[in-house]
Amino acid sequence: MKSSEIRKAFLDYFESKNHHIVPSAPMVVKDDPSLMFTNAGMNQFKDIFLGNTRSKYDRVADSQKCLRVSGKHNDLDEVGHDTYHHTMFEMLGNWSFGDYFKKEAIGFAWELLTDVLAINPENLYVTVFEGDEKDNLTPDNEAYDHWKKILPEERILYGNKKDNFWEMGDTGPCGPCSEIHVDLRSDEEKKKTPGRSLINQDHPEVIEIWNLVFIEFNRMGDGKLKNLPAKHVDTGMGFERLCMVLQGKRSNYDTDVFQPIIAEITGLAAVQYGEKKETDIAMRVVADHVRAVVFAIADGQLPSNTGAGYVIRRILRRAIRYGYTFLRFDEPFMNKLLPVLVDQMGEAYPELKAQHQLTGKVITEEEIAFLRTLSQGIRLFEQYIKEHPENKVIEGKFAFELFDTYGFPIDLTQLMASEKGWTIDMEGFRKGLEQQKERSRKAAKVDTEDWVLVQKSEKELEFTGYEELSSETKILRYRKVKAKKKSYYEIILEKTPFYAKSGGQVGDKGLLKNRDEEIRVIDTKKENNQTVHITEKMFSNPFAPVRAIVDQNKRKQTANNHSATHLLHAALRHVLGKHVEQKGSLVEPNRLRFDFAHFSKLTDEDIQKIEKLVNAKIRENIPVGEQRDLSLEEAQKLGAMALFGEKYGEQVRVISFNRDFSVELCGGTHVSATGDIGFFKIVSESAVAAGIRRVEAVTGEQAEYIVREQEKNLADLKELLRNPKDLIQGARKLLEENAELQKELKQLKQEKVNSLEKELLSKIRKIGEINFIAEKVDIDMADAKDLAFRLVKKTNDLFLLLGIANQAKANLSLMISESLVKSKGLHANNIIREISKEIKGGGGGQPHFATAGGKEPGGIGRAFEKAEQMLISVT
RNA sequence: GGGGAAUUAGCUCAGCUGGCUAGAGCACUUGAUUUGCAUUCAAGAGGUCAUCGGUUCGACUCCGAUAUUCUCCA
């Protein structure tokens, strides 16, 4: 069975059991601070389990793309070394939200595996929860009894809390789970050791394939368990692993999920898979990582140096490094694997096809950048070896610096060191890393107190901000959060006009008022579908009704910018072409920023055309078209474009300005008609990454302000230039004149130095065979230096001392011919230190040239005498 | 969010503990050479050493702030 058929068989089976098949959620998670990537099938249903939202369907199944880079069995550093761990993988799952429970879940799983997918039941084992005294939980006999009916009891095992009790986090929904394991060993092996004894023992051929979680409890803040009103089922089956089982392979990488990519790699590297341990590992690393990176980029997550983007960059770099070291790829190669991957997965995940070109560009760019990092590291490494030739051990501190500051991988340092017969002080390296981690932990530490429940509400949380900017409401719960420098409160209201940061639009600011007090809301954000108000203070009486008032002015400006963003998006597509697609957006009260896919820099004409079109639409004063509660399909029929990497609910909202101009899916706040925006002005255009451009713009008052500023600058400039007819011409003339004057000045100075040169030459006195000059001159220090260097070239055995006096300051310059430095042991540095005492100052320099400064110009003469005395004593 | 680093000629980079009139390679201009694949040789142009402030007789170098970029950790 091909992998695509397996995926389809799974989905078809559950569809036949009345499950609604939902698309995979994006791999990148946006509104959950505890999670960067989707790491399990249940992530997109978290809100349902938490009770924040209700599901439209009781039964759901999907194939979810997931990414794991850390966790029990998924350390990024391990991927590739074995044959079954991955960063990106697909998780097949079926769910029941308050519908069926253990009996049906077990029945479905068994029927699908043994009947539809024809796995030999003899090879299957299951585990059930053994209970836990501390939590006062009895063994899960209910699950046991259901299993007993379908397979012999000797293949049912009890498992402990670690393996068989699933929890979402420290608090929240949880429950016992039941795992299905498969024994893939040969009959001979099976006879030797019973499969039963190898369950959950990390045996590579006795593995878990499906986990059925029965969610029935809620873990409270105090650690106690409470029964949930509705029970849920949450299951997850690793797709790649299932393919391995069904295709009779011993490694996930041998299945048709990975083989086409590996075949491509072997072609490029001219190395066969299975030839050598090291190159095999490298190929697995590359094959795994290219999938992760491509899916992430297609979901809109570009590599960057913070957060989720940084994780993607790390994965990409790890692949490049393995390719570089073991497969001898020393120029970009990852993008060459892209067509195979798109070809293979593009059917199930259309975003890969749509984002093909962009993905290739971004990856190539990253590869080039990293190869540069590598060569810089190699240079530093070699320099270090050269500077410490006798060490034979690389200090941990240096190895850490290479890694920490220059991003040079430690194992590459190790490899290069061993090639030269050196070793690395890994202890020291680890110490550095540990300190780094400690620092970060300290800085990132956030103490979150438990939620304080104030009042209960029967209603769902409500957002009133589309209609009004001030609402009468009550506090449901709040908590105090202590971060490193500041502490603040998070407040949840029953209904709120405050817009929480999302879709690029920043969160509202404003006030919460009750009869006696008012507190400021400094930000509003969304967490697990709830609007969280951030405040610096808390009411002394949280039970009183409050009025929530949004800062009207800021909101209005934000709305201007948001609507302008839509017009900009549409205008970009009109002017540049339909390939333009939103890649990111930021909408603040005083500006807007819009990132989009486009291959080249915008010309000035492009920008003008775009501004012109947007402003024309503003003047048309198009009323906003708003439609709520549409299905995604209905919205798309209207022409709204769904973005890859965005998660849309069952109901979407569409904002349009003229049906045939701008139609977008959007939850943000907008103007009532485009005329409100007033005026639109682009202030900058730049690149963010390969194939992605950024436009920043302002609207309304802010745009007016910027234009006024520029106008003022221009007026000031005109006045400065005495109102020339042609400003540009005037400025150019001024610059030319200035250059001319500079030249003349230089020449005059030159002449002065020339005449001084002659004058000084005529003043040479002989002290022994030394040509001695000590004179006051009226030039600046730089010219004095120049003069000294010119004289020393022309005169042998010169001892030149120049004194400069201006106002309250005195300067000395001393130049001595190299020959005198050598033969007489004269040292300008020492001499100037001595004689500068006479001008109440200090100085220094090199043996042949030194300078000094002081605050007594009257002492210059004495300094000259002193120098002469010193010379006489030498000769 | 925290730590470390970088910013010097069009490009890639040297410039050690403050003082060598800021250098190299490539690219560029000019002249010669007339070349089996980066032809060679010579001369030259090109720099507010990221920006602002401070310490100092003196700052590319030290200190502080800002901006941009890189990098590691969370």
PDB file of C-alpha atoms in Angstrom, chain A residues 18 35 197 283 316-317 350 495 551 623 629 654 685 760 773 831:
ATOM      1  CA  ASN A  18     -19.746   9.621  10.662  1.00  0.00           C
ATOM      2  CA  LEU A  35       3.497  26.342  22.207  1.00  0.00           C
ATOM      3  CA  SER A 197       8.237  -8.234  27.818  1.00  0.00           C
ATOM      4  CA  MET A 283      20.913  11.434   4.321  1.00  0.00           C
ATOM      5  CA  LEU A 316      17.711  23.937   8.139  1.00  0.00           C
ATOM      6  CA  ARG A 317      21.261  24.571   9.278  1.00  0.00           C
ATOM      7  CA  PRO A 350      -1.626  22.024  -1.665  1.00  0.00           C
ATOM      8  CA  LYS A 495     -17.875  40.873  27.386  1.00  0.00           C
ATOM      9  CA  ASP A 551      -9.040  54.497  23.730  1.00  0.00           C
ATOM     10  CA  PRO A 623     -18.544  51.965   2.451  1.00  0.00           C
ATOM     11  CA  ASP A 629     -20.740  34.007  10.144  1.00  0.00           C
ATOM     12  CA  VAL A 654     -15.298  38.966   5.383  1.00  0.00           C
ATOM     13  CA  GLU A 685      10.045  49.925   0.860  1.00  0.00           C
ATOM     14  CA  LEU A 760      62.402  75.954   9.019  1.00  0.00           C
ATOM     15  CA  ILE A 773      65.048  72.766  14.781  1.00  0.00           C
ATOM     16  CA  ILE A 831      61.758  63.126  25.500  1.00  0.00           C
TER      17      ILE A 831
END
